[in-house]
PDB file of C-alpha atoms in Angstrom:
ATOM      1  CA  UNK A  35      -4.573  -9.083  13.779  1.00 45.00           C
ATOM      2  CA  UNK A  36      -1.223 -10.815  13.795  1.00 56.00           C
ATOM      3  CA  UNK A  37      -2.019 -14.020  11.913  1.00 58.00           C
ATOM      4  CA  UNK A  38       1.367 -15.783  11.960  1.00 58.00           C
ATOM      5  CA  UNK A  39       0.075 -19.270  11.121  1.00 56.00           C
ATOM      6  CA  UNK A  40       1.546 -19.095   7.648  1.00 65.00           C
ATOM      7  CA  UNK A  41       3.771 -21.542   5.790  1.00 65.00           C
ATOM      8  CA  UNK A  42       6.060 -18.807   4.529  1.00 79.00           C
ATOM      9  CA  UNK A  43       6.585 -17.394   8.024  1.00 83.00           C
ATOM     10  CA  UNK A  44       7.513 -20.815   9.367  1.00 82.00           C
ATOM     11  CA  UNK A  45       9.887 -21.224   6.421  1.00 87.00           C
ATOM     12  CA  UNK A  46      11.393 -17.817   7.181  1.00 90.00           C
ATOM     13  CA  UNK A  47      11.863 -18.682  10.864  1.00 88.00           C
ATOM     14  CA  UNK A  48      13.776 -21.845  10.055  1.00 88.00           C
ATOM     15  CA  UNK A  49      16.138 -20.047   7.680  1.00 93.00           C
ATOM     16  CA  UNK A  50      16.564 -16.935   9.851  1.00 92.00           C
ATOM     17  CA  UNK A  51      17.298 -18.909  13.014  1.00 88.00           C
ATOM     18  CA  UNK A  52      20.076 -20.747  11.173  1.00 91.00           C
ATOM     19  CA  UNK A  53      21.768 -17.503  10.060  1.00 94.00           C
ATOM     20  CA  UNK A  54      25.017 -16.914  11.942  1.00 92.00           C
ATOM     21  CA  UNK A  55      25.925 -13.505  10.486  1.00 95.00           C
ATOM     22  CA  UNK A  56      24.035 -10.272   9.932  1.00 96.00           C
ATOM     23  CA  UNK A  57      24.567 -10.549   6.169  1.00 96.00           C
ATOM     24  CA  UNK A  58      23.078 -14.047   6.124  1.00 97.00           C
ATOM     25  CA  UNK A  59      20.150 -12.931   8.261  1.00 97.00           C
ATOM     26  CA  UNK A  60      19.529  -9.932   6.017  1.00 98.00           C
ATOM     27  CA  UNK A  61      19.572 -12.157   2.928  1.00 97.00           C
ATOM     28  CA  UNK A  62      16.836 -14.299   4.463  1.00 97.00           C
ATOM     29  CA  UNK A  63      14.799 -11.176   5.151  1.00 97.00           C
ATOM     30  CA  UNK A  64      15.216  -9.937   1.569  1.00 97.00           C
ATOM     31  CA  UNK A  65      14.003 -13.247   0.195  1.00 96.00           C
ATOM     32  CA  UNK A  66      10.959 -13.150   2.480  1.00 95.00           C
ATOM     33  CA  UNK A  67       9.886  -9.568   1.738  1.00 96.00           C
ATOM     34  CA  UNK A  68      10.590 -10.158  -1.941  1.00 96.00           C
ATOM     35  CA  UNK A  69       7.619 -12.526  -2.024  1.00 94.00           C
ATOM     36  CA  UNK A  70       5.451  -9.556  -1.118  1.00 95.00           C
ATOM     37  CA  UNK A  71       6.750  -7.151  -3.738  1.00 96.00           C
ATOM     38  CA  UNK A  72       9.725  -5.416  -2.088  1.00 97.00           C
ATOM     39  CA  UNK A  73      13.264  -5.547  -3.482  1.00 97.00           C
ATOM     40  CA  UNK A  74      14.927  -2.840  -1.364  1.00 98.00           C
ATOM     41  CA  UNK A  75      15.386  -2.728   2.400  1.00 98.00           C
ATOM     42  CA  UNK A  76      17.340  -0.836   5.023  1.00 98.00           C
ATOM     43  CA  UNK A  77      17.754  -1.525   8.721  1.00 98.00           C
ATOM     44  CA  UNK A  78      18.684   1.277  11.077  1.00 97.00           C
ATOM     45  CA  UNK A  79      18.615   2.207  14.734  1.00 96.00           C
ATOM     46  CA  UNK A  80      17.387   5.646  15.736  1.00 95.00           C
ATOM     47  CA  UNK A  81      18.801   5.358  19.247  1.00 96.00           C
ATOM     48  CA  UNK A  82      21.898   3.782  20.753  1.00 95.00           C
ATOM     49  CA  UNK A  83      21.387   0.180  21.870  1.00 94.00           C
ATOM     50  CA  UNK A  84      23.590  -0.142  24.940  1.00 89.00           C
ATOM     51  CA  UNK A  85      22.527  -3.740  25.564  1.00 86.00           C
ATOM     52  CA  UNK A  86      24.335  -4.784  22.383  1.00 91.00           C
ATOM     53  CA  UNK A  87      26.952  -1.994  22.472  1.00 90.00           C
ATOM     54  CA  UNK A  88      25.789  -0.492  19.189  1.00 92.00           C
ATOM     55  CA  UNK A  89      25.427   3.166  18.251  1.00 94.00           C
ATOM     56  CA  UNK A  90      22.483   4.598  16.361  1.00 95.00           C
ATOM     57  CA  UNK A  91      22.921   4.515  12.618  1.00 95.00           C
ATOM     58  CA  UNK A  92      21.194   4.371   9.240  1.00 96.00           C
ATOM     59  CA  UNK A  93      22.154   1.529   6.913  1.00 96.00           C
ATOM     60  CA  UNK A  94      23.419  -1.036   9.411  1.00 97.00           C
ATOM     61  CA  UNK A  95      22.221  -3.573   6.856  1.00 97.00           C
ATOM     62  CA  UNK A  96      20.763  -2.515   3.529  1.00 98.00           C
ATOM     63  CA  UNK A  97      20.065  -3.169  -0.118  1.00 98.00           C
ATOM     64  CA  UNK A  98      19.310   0.483  -0.814  1.00 98.00           C
ATOM     65  CA  UNK A  99      21.650   2.114  -3.387  1.00 97.00           C
ATOM     66  CA  UNK A 100      25.095   2.749  -1.858  1.00 97.00           C
ATOM     67  CA  UNK A 101      25.172   6.356  -3.027  1.00 96.00           C
ATOM     68  CA  UNK A 102      21.800   7.050  -1.365  1.00 97.00           C
ATOM     69  CA  UNK A 103      22.905   5.584   1.975  1.00 97.00           C
ATOM     70  CA  UNK A 104      26.154   7.567   1.827  1.00 97.00           C
ATOM     71  CA  UNK A 105      24.310  10.780   0.909  1.00 96.00           C
ATOM     72  CA  UNK A 106      21.710  10.168   3.633  1.00 97.00           C
ATOM     73  CA  UNK A 107      24.395   9.803   6.298  1.00 96.00           C
ATOM     74  CA  UNK A 108      26.593  12.654   5.068  1.00 96.00           C
ATOM     75  CA  UNK A 109      23.685  15.105   4.984  1.00 95.00           C
ATOM     76  CA  UNK A 110      22.178  13.776   8.225  1.00 95.00           C
ATOM     77  CA  UNK A 111      18.837  13.360   6.511  1.00 96.00           C
ATOM     78  CA  UNK A 112      17.387  11.498   9.475  1.00 94.00           C
ATOM     79  CA  UNK A 113      16.492  14.926  10.862  1.00 93.00           C
ATOM     80  CA  UNK A 114      14.156  15.713   7.958  1.00 96.00           C
ATOM     81  CA  UNK A 115      13.130  12.181   6.916  1.00 97.00           C
ATOM     82  CA  UNK A 116       9.375  11.986   7.645  1.00 97.00           C
ATOM     83  CA  UNK A 117       9.508   8.189   7.720  1.00 97.00           C
ATOM     84  CA  UNK A 118      12.126   8.324  10.471  1.00 95.00           C
ATOM     85  CA  UNK A 119      10.212  11.016  12.333  1.00 95.00           C
ATOM     86  CA  UNK A 120       6.927   9.116  12.322  1.00 97.00           C
ATOM     87  CA  UNK A 121       8.604   5.776  13.044  1.00 96.00           C
ATOM     88  CA  UNK A 122      10.150   7.212  16.201  1.00 94.00           C
ATOM     89  CA  UNK A 123       6.716   7.805  17.738  1.00 94.00           C
ATOM     90  CA  UNK A 124       4.533   5.166  16.069  1.00 93.00           C
ATOM     91  CA  UNK A 125       4.540   1.479  16.964  1.00 88.00           C
ATOM     92  CA  UNK A 126       2.573   0.155  13.977  1.00 93.00           C
ATOM     93  CA  UNK A 127       3.913  -0.299  10.470  1.00 96.00           C
ATOM     94  CA  UNK A 128       2.810   2.245   7.901  1.00 97.00           C
ATOM     95  CA  UNK A 129       2.994   2.841   4.157  1.00 97.00           C
ATOM     96  CA  UNK A 130       4.889   5.820   2.810  1.00 97.00           C
ATOM     97  CA  UNK A 131       1.817   6.636   0.743  1.00 95.00           C
ATOM     98  CA  UNK A 132      -0.048   7.279   4.028  1.00 96.00           C
ATOM     99  CA  UNK A 133       2.412   9.891   5.286  1.00 96.00           C
ATOM    100  CA  UNK A 134       0.297  12.796   4.012  1.00 93.00           C
ATOM    101  CA  UNK A 135      -2.633  11.448   6.017  1.00 94.00           C
ATOM    102  CA  UNK A 136      -0.677  10.647   9.177  1.00 95.00           C
ATOM    103  CA  UNK A 137       1.475  13.789   9.479  1.00 94.00           C
ATOM    104  CA  UNK A 138       1.684  17.315   8.128  1.00 94.00           C
ATOM    105  CA  UNK A 139       4.605  17.196   5.744  1.00 96.00           C
ATOM    106  CA  UNK A 140       6.802  20.266   5.402  1.00 96.00           C
ATOM    107  CA  UNK A 141       8.084  21.459   2.040  1.00 96.00           C
ATOM    108  CA  UNK A 142      11.523  20.104   2.921  1.00 97.00           C
ATOM    109  CA  UNK A 143      10.088  16.688   3.777  1.00 97.00           C
ATOM    110  CA  UNK A 144       8.161  16.554   0.510  1.00 96.00           C
ATOM    111  CA  UNK A 145      11.373  17.357  -1.363  1.00 96.00           C
ATOM    112  CA  UNK A 146      13.120  14.588   0.566  1.00 97.00           C
ATOM    113  CA  UNK A 147      10.519  12.047  -0.560  1.00 97.00           C
ATOM    114  CA  UNK A 148      11.009  13.141  -4.169  1.00 96.00           C
ATOM    115  CA  UNK A 149      14.771  12.661  -3.782  1.00 96.00           C
ATOM    116  CA  UNK A 150      14.174   9.142  -2.461  1.00 97.00           C
ATOM    117  CA  UNK A 151      11.949   8.397  -5.431  1.00 96.00           C
ATOM    118  CA  UNK A 152      14.645   9.658  -7.802  1.00 96.00           C
ATOM    119  CA  UNK A 153      17.046   7.260  -6.047  1.00 96.00           C
ATOM    120  CA  UNK A 154      14.747   4.374  -6.981  1.00 96.00           C
ATOM    121  CA  UNK A 155      12.998   4.026  -3.618  1.00 97.00           C
ATOM    122  CA  UNK A 156       9.259   3.894  -4.179  1.00 96.00           C
ATOM    123  CA  UNK A 157       6.069   2.453  -2.698  1.00 96.00           C
ATOM    124  CA  UNK A 158       7.672   2.021   0.685  1.00 97.00           C
ATOM    125  CA  UNK A 159       6.696   0.602   4.054  1.00 98.00           C
ATOM    126  CA  UNK A 160       8.229   1.315   7.455  1.00 98.00           C
ATOM    127  CA  UNK A 161       8.245  -1.249  10.281  1.00 97.00           C
ATOM    128  CA  UNK A 162       9.266   0.568  13.492  1.00 96.00           C
ATOM    129  CA  UNK A 163      10.444  -1.208  16.657  1.00 94.00           C
ATOM    130  CA  UNK A 164      10.351   0.191  20.179  1.00 90.00           C
ATOM    131  CA  UNK A 165      12.245  -1.817  22.751  1.00 82.00           C
ATOM    132  CA  UNK A 166      13.187  -1.453  26.427  1.00 81.00           C
ATOM    133  CA  UNK A 167      15.150   1.589  27.656  1.00 81.00           C
ATOM    134  CA  UNK A 168      13.577   3.773  24.962  1.00 88.00           C
ATOM    135  CA  UNK A 169      15.268   1.860  22.148  1.00 92.00           C
ATOM    136  CA  UNK A 170      13.972   2.723  18.678  1.00 95.00           C
ATOM    137  CA  UNK A 171      14.868   0.966  15.439  1.00 96.00           C
ATOM    138  CA  UNK A 172      13.191   0.213  12.169  1.00 97.00           C
ATOM    139  CA  UNK A 173      13.248  -1.342   8.736  1.00 98.00           C
ATOM    140  CA  UNK A 174      12.327   0.525   5.582  1.00 98.00           C
ATOM    141  CA  UNK A 175      11.137  -1.462   2.580  1.00 98.00           C
ATOM    142  CA  UNK A 176      10.733  -0.165  -0.957  1.00 98.00           C
ATOM    143  CA  UNK A 177      10.710  -1.179  -4.602  1.00 96.00           C
ATOM    144  CA  UNK A 178      12.607   0.143  -7.594  1.00 95.00           C
ATOM    145  CA  UNK A 179       9.493  -0.240  -9.739  1.00 91.00           C
ATOM    146  CA  UNK A 180       7.128   2.692 -10.226  1.00 91.00           C
ATOM    147  CA  UNK A 181       4.144   0.372 -10.045  1.00 90.00           C
ATOM    148  CA  UNK A 182       3.302  -0.680  -6.517  1.00 91.00           C
ATOM    149  CA  UNK A 183       3.852  -4.464  -6.338  1.00 92.00           C
ATOM    150  CA  UNK A 184       3.164  -4.832  -2.588  1.00 95.00           C
ATOM    151  CA  UNK A 185       0.499  -7.480  -1.961  1.00 94.00           C
ATOM    152  CA  UNK A 186      -0.847  -5.634   1.090  1.00 94.00           C
ATOM    153  CA  UNK A 187       0.035  -8.212   3.756  1.00 92.00           C
ATOM    154  CA  UNK A 188       1.321  -5.698   6.304  1.00 93.00           C
ATOM    155  CA  UNK A 189       1.104  -8.041   9.305  1.00 89.00           C
ATOM    156  CA  UNK A 190       3.202 -10.801   7.752  1.00 90.00           C
ATOM    157  CA  UNK A 191       5.824  -8.394   6.414  1.00 95.00           C
ATOM    158  CA  UNK A 192       5.963  -6.718   9.837  1.00 94.00           C
ATOM    159  CA  UNK A 193       6.473 -10.134  11.418  1.00 92.00           C
ATOM    160  CA  UNK A 194       9.459 -10.817   9.145  1.00 94.00           C
ATOM    161  CA  UNK A 195      10.969  -7.452  10.035  1.00 96.00           C
ATOM    162  CA  UNK A 196      10.273  -7.829  13.751  1.00 93.00           C
ATOM    163  CA  UNK A 197      11.985 -11.191  13.824  1.00 93.00           C
ATOM    164  CA  UNK A 198      14.994  -9.718  11.995  1.00 96.00           C
ATOM    165  CA  UNK A 199      15.321  -7.121  14.767  1.00 95.00           C
ATOM    166  CA  UNK A 200      15.106  -9.758  17.499  1.00 91.00           C
ATOM    167  CA  UNK A 201      17.572 -12.031  15.698  1.00 93.00           C
ATOM    168  CA  UNK A 202      19.962  -9.149  14.977  1.00 95.00           C
ATOM    169  CA  UNK A 203      20.105  -8.222  18.659  1.00 92.00           C
ATOM    170  CA  UNK A 204      20.664 -11.848  19.536  1.00 89.00           C
ATOM    171  CA  UNK A 205      23.632 -12.020  17.124  1.00 92.00           C
ATOM    172  CA  UNK A 206      25.082  -8.777  18.462  1.00 91.00           C
ATOM    173  CA  UNK A 207      24.699  -9.486  22.149  1.00 83.00           C
ATOM    174  CA  UNK A 208      27.989  -9.144  23.916  1.00 56.00           C
ATOM    175  CA  UNK A 209      27.618 -12.339  25.927  1.00 49.00           C
ATOM    176  CA  UNK A 210      25.977 -15.660  25.223  1.00 44.00           C
ATOM    177  CA  UNK A 211      23.507 -15.423  28.072  1.00 48.00           C
ATOM    178  CA  UNK A 212      20.046 -16.581  27.106  1.00 50.00           C
ATOM    179  CA  UNK A 213      17.177 -14.307  27.994  1.00 60.00           C
ATOM    180  CA  UNK A 214      15.323 -15.937  30.865  1.00 75.00           C
ATOM    181  CA  UNK A 215      11.744 -14.926  30.180  1.00 83.00           C
ATOM    182  CA  UNK A 216       8.925 -16.992  31.598  1.00 87.00           C
ATOM    183  CA  UNK A 217       5.318 -16.687  30.536  1.00 91.00           C
ATOM    184  CA  UNK A 218       2.541 -18.146  32.633  1.00 93.00           C
ATOM    185  CA  UNK A 219       0.382 -20.835  31.038  1.00 90.00           C
ATOM    186  CA  UNK A 220      -2.431 -18.340  30.545  1.00 92.00           C
ATOM    187  CA  UNK A 221      -0.089 -15.724  29.052  1.00 92.00           C
ATOM    188  CA  UNK A 222       1.205 -18.343  26.621  1.00 92.00           C
ATOM    189  CA  UNK A 223      -2.347 -19.231  25.628  1.00 92.00           C
ATOM    190  CA  UNK A 224      -3.307 -15.594  25.111  1.00 92.00           C
ATOM    191  CA  UNK A 225      -0.234 -14.835  23.004  1.00 92.00           C
ATOM    192  CA  UNK A 226      -0.608 -18.022  20.965  1.00 91.00           C
ATOM    193  CA  UNK A 227      -4.138 -17.037  20.014  1.00 92.00           C
ATOM    194  CA  UNK A 228      -2.978 -13.478  19.305  1.00 89.00           C
ATOM    195  CA  UNK A 229      -0.292 -14.847  17.003  1.00 86.00           C
ATOM    196  CA  UNK A 230      -3.023 -16.824  15.244  1.00 85.00           C
ATOM    197  CA  UNK A 231      -4.762 -13.558  14.451  1.00 84.00           C
ATOM    198  CA  UNK A 232      -7.468 -13.537  17.111  1.00 89.00           C
ATOM    199  CA  UNK A 233      -8.656 -10.246  18.588  1.00 90.00           C
ATOM    200  CA  UNK A 234      -8.819  -9.669  22.345  1.00 90.00           C
ATOM    201  CA  UNK A 235     -12.594 -10.144  22.231  1.00 93.00           C
ATOM    202  CA  UNK A 236     -12.232 -13.463  20.389  1.00 93.00           C
ATOM    203  CA  UNK A 237      -9.524 -14.649  22.796  1.00 92.00           C
ATOM    204  CA  UNK A 238     -11.790 -13.808  25.724  1.00 93.00           C
ATOM    205  CA  UNK A 239     -14.501 -16.063  24.318  1.00 93.00           C
ATOM    206  CA  UNK A 240     -12.088 -18.888  23.452  1.00 93.00           C
ATOM    207  CA  UNK A 241     -10.481 -18.909  26.914  1.00 91.00           C
ATOM    208  CA  UNK A 242     -13.705 -18.077  28.777  1.00 91.00           C
ATOM    209  CA  UNK A 243     -12.220 -15.016  30.449  1.00 93.00           C
ATOM    210  CA  UNK A 244     -13.165 -11.338  30.376  1.00 93.00           C
ATOM    211  CA  UNK A 245     -11.910  -8.847  27.803  1.00 91.00           C
ATOM    212  CA  UNK A 246     -10.222  -6.899  30.632  1.00 92.00           C
ATOM    213  CA  UNK A 247      -8.378 -10.036  31.732  1.00 94.00           C
ATOM    214  CA  UNK A 248      -7.054 -10.560  28.207  1.00 92.00           C
ATOM    215  CA  UNK A 249      -5.892  -6.937  28.164  1.00 92.00           C
ATOM    216  CA  UNK A 250      -4.141  -7.415  31.518  1.00 93.00           C
ATOM    217  CA  UNK A 251      -2.360 -10.521  30.255  1.00 93.00           C
ATOM    218  CA  UNK A 252      -1.255  -8.699  27.084  1.00 92.00           C
ATOM    219  CA  UNK A 253       0.166  -5.811  29.115  1.00 92.00           C
ATOM    220  CA  UNK A 254       2.188  -8.230  31.253  1.00 93.00           C
ATOM    221  CA  UNK A 255       3.369 -10.037  28.103  1.00 92.00           C
ATOM    222  CA  UNK A 256       4.515  -6.750  26.571  1.00 90.00           C
ATOM    223  CA  UNK A 257       6.392  -5.878  29.744  1.00 88.00           C
ATOM    224  CA  UNK A 258       8.130  -9.256  29.990  1.00 88.00           C
ATOM    225  CA  UNK A 259       9.129  -9.312  26.312  1.00 88.00           C
ATOM    226  CA  UNK A 260      10.083  -5.648  26.049  1.00 83.00           C
ATOM    227  CA  UNK A 261       7.590  -5.170  23.231  1.00 84.00           C
ATOM    228  CA  UNK A 262       4.947  -2.605  22.451  1.00 80.00           C
ATOM    229  CA  UNK A 263       3.004  -4.409  19.733  1.00 84.00           C
ATOM    230  CA  UNK A 264       1.299  -7.772  19.363  1.00 86.00           C
ATOM    231  CA  UNK A 265       3.433  -8.623  16.335  1.00 84.00           C
ATOM    232  CA  UNK A 266       6.758  -7.920  18.050  1.00 84.00           C
ATOM    233  CA  UNK A 267       5.631  -9.757  21.212  1.00 88.00           C
ATOM    234  CA  UNK A 268       4.503 -12.810  19.231  1.00 87.00           C
ATOM    235  CA  UNK A 269       7.639 -12.894  17.084  1.00 85.00           C
ATOM    236  CA  UNK A 270       9.967 -12.565  20.054  1.00 83.00           C
ATOM    237  CA  UNK A 271       8.094 -15.284  21.952  1.00 87.00           C
ATOM    238  CA  UNK A 272       8.326 -17.595  18.927  1.00 84.00           C
ATOM    239  CA  UNK A 273      12.023 -16.846  18.553  1.00 78.00           C
ATOM    240  CA  UNK A 274      12.634 -17.676  22.225  1.00 79.00           C
ATOM    241  CA  UNK A 275      10.592 -20.868  22.004  1.00 80.00           C
ATOM    242  CA  UNK A 276       7.928 -19.599  24.409  1.00 87.00           C
ATOM    243  CA  UNK A 277       5.091 -20.259  21.954  1.00 87.00           C
ATOM    244  CA  UNK A 278       4.861 -21.996  18.583  1.00 79.00           C
ATOM    245  CA  UNK A 279       2.898 -21.212  15.445  1.00 67.00           C
TER     246      UNK A 279
END
């Protein structure tokens, strides 16, 4: 469930939408995820983003240690990083601690994770983003503390990260053209209830429509918003003023 009806998310939106630089936007993100136990973050793009004229890269914005980001890029560790590998094919956020369960880690990948831990990057979470034209990006969150301080609110943290990605692209867009996306009244209703944390089955009952109809609306919403998850669709719609929380 998405569940974006949260005071802190509304507070984050106000601050993030006022940010006029990437650094300012990233600072807002760090403050938000800090409430949930993370004090390290990195934003990267796994593919080129031609719509904003930006090449793929690790550490576009980050609070990871400088020497780690430099080492990562010099050694091209994205090719062995299991977080990057899984994030490129998975749409949902995941904890680093679940990697062993989600993929078969090679010896090299296990050594990589130990190196990251030695660099002070522990108890991490990855929020991947998949946009139109096969765009892939993501945010990695971690803590310097050995004890896991994450409060477990994956949906809300994912919403913060998803909005950062949307807002970053908006800042980087080469022209000032506003995205002209129109949702039908029913699509707006469906997505509003999804943002409130309702399942498709619950939305069907609330709106007195079939489960299949809800699914059809969600597919059209995803297509219009260039999203492949309920969280990213809801966050982008909120950012564009198409729905409110």
